[in-house]
Amino acid sequence: MDLHQPLQTRRSEHCSCLNKLSLMPVTWDIYLPTSLSPIPRVLRNVTDKFEPGSWVISLGTTQIARFANGSVVLAMEETKVLSTVASAKGDGVLDFLPLTVDYQEKQFAQGVIPTTFMRREGAPKERELLCGRIIDRPIRPLFPPGFYHEVQVTAYALSSDGKQDPDVMAANATSAALMLSDIPWGGPIGVIRIGRIDGQFLINPSMAELNLSDLNLVYACTREKTLMMDVQAREISENDLKSALRLAHLEAVKYLEPQLSLAAKAGKKKKEYKLSMISNVTLEKVKALAEAPIEAVFTDPSYGKFERGEALDKITQDVKKVLAEECDEESLKVLPKAVDTVRKGVVRKRIIEKELRVDGRHLDEVRPLYCESGNLPILHGSSLFSRGDTQVLCTVTLGAPGDAQRLDSLVGPSTKRFMLHYSFPPFSINEVGKRGGLNRREIGHGTLAEKALLAVLPPEEDFPYTVRVNSEVMASDGSTSMATVCGGSMALMDAGIPLREHVAGVSVGLVTEADPSTGVVKDYRILTDILGLEDHLGDMDFKIAGTRKGVTAIQLDIKPAGIPLEIICECLEPALRGRLHILDHMEREINSPRTQEDRNSPRLANMKFSNDSLRRLIGPQGATKRKFEQETGARISVSDGTLTIHAKNHTIMDKAQDMVEFLIGREIEVGGIYKGIVSSIKEYGAFVDFNGGQQGLLHISELSHDPVSRVSDVVSVGQKLSLMCIGQDVRGNIKLSLKATSPLKEGKSSDIQGFSPPVKPPSNVWASVGALSNLDCEFEESLAKEDENQETPTSLSPPSILIRSVAECEEEEGSSKMGEELEVDTGSVTSRKEKVLEPGSKSKKIPHLKTAKEFGLPFATSFSSHKKDSASNSQATGKSNKGAKEKDRDGMGTSARSLKLGDKLVGKVHQIRAHGLVLDLGGGVHGMYKFKAIGRRDFEVGEALQVECSSFSTKGIPVMDLLEDA
């Protein structure tokens, strides 16, 4: 097609071409119009497969992102990552490499719609920034010196099955994309992850395996040199770490050949870019003017950071004046870079030849240390850590489990309960700056310190708090991230968190002398605890954190195009010595977690309740929960039958627990102290609401150690009291005591008869209503009395508490037409109530013996045969069993009124107890049978037995004998 033809002619020819193509299958490599240029080779589908470890990895080009300078898709099973690179077309006019790496995890990769309001991804998350740093750090040193053209790397997670972390895959895909592009770059590189489970190293472990691993090592290298290292470990020893690094290097180089093969098949020819290099003439001129005064500044160790900086700036201005007088415009353009090159040469030469550092220290010497913990006592935990001019303030805040950070990433946990936030304000280096959003450097430094401290935190089941550490850099002169590790460890102990031991960190630097032509290292010096200037002018920043037992976190960044692995391994020894030196100082300041009893520290309580009780606490639409939190100041959360209370201090926690106890209640124990509110007052005592709406009876005899004539003299309706549970009366009411909670006056002995508060609460906890019948409780008491000289049963079922409301008691009291005498069983203490007849009648006190029904028992007592009480007994029994029909005594049932001594009947085994049986005698009547010393014990529930009524217990329970044993 001739592009110079008229438009209409070109359209007709184009349509005819399309019609011809539509008649046959279309394959872009074959059926191309002959007049069009062929598609570049980079757009062809070229794929290589290889197997590092136990995984099959696919690496190749696709039709995706065809306009990018280089694009590669890397797949491992169902996880696929796309990486693209692009470069600016103009000349590089900056004095640095503007490399941007963006890694994105969009929710479509796991088939999920974002939960944000706009239903789309927002600003980059912390994980995305960290993955971008994993890609950036190993590729940056391999760009040629003087290459200052803008380069942008964009990596996507196209799909994720959750088995593999896409970060390492994205780094390898980026290396391959740079190899395919026309950008000058000294790759390829291999990036790999190493784990360890039970002492066995794993190549590219899955996410499930990483959860069990005590090592998470990300390693990047060229064929011969190390480029980057990122480690999170659980106190791995230096020797084991060296073994892991050597294995990682051997496995990482397996990624190089597939990339070289792919570049040979589909790569572009490298483009000639203009490099911004300083001419030798300019460099020699600046060196002649500035080298001597610069060396004088670095020779004087009395200079501080800012004094040294001001002196160096003055030297630059002096050189600038000389060049301006000579009108050397070319040298003036690159003056800052030239002066910096001279500084670098002076410092490195002094270190290599004389082993002299800028501040006069030895190569393995740590700067002076200052540690202080608890400097902000109102906070949960705080510390101040200084190493030389570097100073960091760390604080700790404890929160509830619900305060954990929610993560929205493709892989890994959904929440994070330990957070370390690192902040680098501009004033820390005496600069003016604007505080913005998430900063890559701050995120990276904070995550490194977080990894270092995470290894010594107690497990979540032992310490369920959410923990946030804030690190505020107060002054910076090198290695603020390692200072954060030290300060954070002390602040955590100051907060009372039971760390296994302290964690400290130190940064190790390196200065090398290499052959300019081959890059082979001829000589080198390792520097412990580097200054900011030594970091800038040196070759390496090797941050190593750990305990006395081993390493917990590492981050390695280098400036040259790789460092031999053996030099990296050698740096571990001086780092260990420096770390132990710092740990000695930290332990002298604080060597164990502080106790929190006297401090304004938060409290966390976990309490188990039934789901019904928790629903009652939350209330309709959370209304009760909101009211609870407003009144107490505590926060509560519910999960799997567990109530978690989080309070700022012990005062709020006590208030919250009291309210929970009042709203829900807890299992009642004899001797337990409970808080309640007086709901009503009677002549014989007061009814108290307590323990989640339950009611108890505070008898007049339990109000005070002194005699009390009227209940209202001591308590009033609505009054809040702390009461002790002392038992249960025969009515089923819980017996409470006020005097048991107050100390006895001198010279008096306890007048609480029948009960003495236990030194330790009994393990037999009272169960909820409905678990057992009242008869079972009475039967257990009866058996205990009869067998008091025998061996105690191995297991006792917990007695239940039948709680009668005030209304039920009043109704029962008013059911009798005659005056009655109330007799309450409190051991040997008995109080009597005398009821006066109506006005106009003859005043007469009539004693009234309680019927079995009034005792809450479904059977007649031994007094029921008295004709004098038969009428009242009849009324009481008829009231509770209205319309019930009595069965024949010779059949399967009987009635409460008709049962007499010597009656023979058939009973069914209702329950089998430790010392006897509970028998169902029919008609709602139960009796008990005590096992004989020599006799049958192999009974079954529901078995019918021929029994005879032999006696009644003191509480009116019929005691039966087996006819076959008679």
CSV table of C-alpha atoms in Angstrom, one decimal, residues 365-373 383-388 486-487 489-490 493 502-505 529 548 577-592 594:
chain,number,residue,atom,x,y,z
A,365,GLU,CA,34.3,0.3,67.3
A,366,VAL,CA,30.7,1.2,68.2
A,367,ARG,CA,29.8,4.8,68.9
A,368,PRO,CA,29.0,5.9,72.5
A,369,LEU,CA,25.7,4.6,73.8
A,370,TYR,CA,23.0,6.0,76.0
A,371,CYS,CA,19.8,4.1,77.0
A,372,GLU,CA,16.8,5.3,79.0
A,373,SER,CA,13.5,3.5,79.5
A,383,SER,CA,12.4,4.5,75.7
A,384,LEU,CA,15.1,6.7,74.4
A,385,PHE,CA,18.1,5.2,72.6
A,386,SER,CA,21.2,7.1,71.4
A,387,ARG,CA,24.2,5.8,69.6
A,388,GLY,CA,26.5,8.7,68.8
A,486,CYS,CA,17.2,-1.3,70.2
A,487,GLY,CA,14.8,1.4,71.4
A,489,SER,CA,13.0,-3.7,72.4
A,490,MET,CA,13.5,-1.6,75.6
A,493,MET,CA,9.9,-4.5,78.1
A,502,HIS,CA,16.4,-8.1,74.1
A,503,VAL,CA,17.0,-7.5,70.4
A,504,ALA,CA,19.7,-5.1,69.1
A,505,GLY,CA,20.8,-4.1,65.7
A,529,ASP,CA,28.3,1.0,63.1
A,548,ARG,CA,22.4,-13.2,71.8
A,577,ARG,CA,30.5,-8.5,68.4
A,578,GLY,CA,28.9,-5.0,68.0
A,579,ARG,CA,25.4,-6.4,68.7
A,580,LEU,CA,26.6,-8.1,71.9
A,581,HIS,CA,28.2,-4.8,73.0
A,582,ILE,CA,24.9,-2.9,72.5
A,583,LEU,CA,22.9,-5.7,74.3
A,584,ASP,CA,25.1,-5.3,77.4
A,585,HIS,CA,24.2,-1.6,77.6
A,586,MET,CA,20.5,-2.2,77.1
A,587,GLU,CA,20.3,-4.9,79.7
A,588,ARG,CA,22.0,-2.7,82.3
A,589,GLU,CA,19.1,-0.2,81.8
A,590,ILE,CA,16.2,-2.8,81.7
A,591,ASN,CA,16.7,-6.6,81.6
A,592,SER,CA,13.2,-7.9,82.3
A,594,ARG,CA,8.3,-4.4,84.2
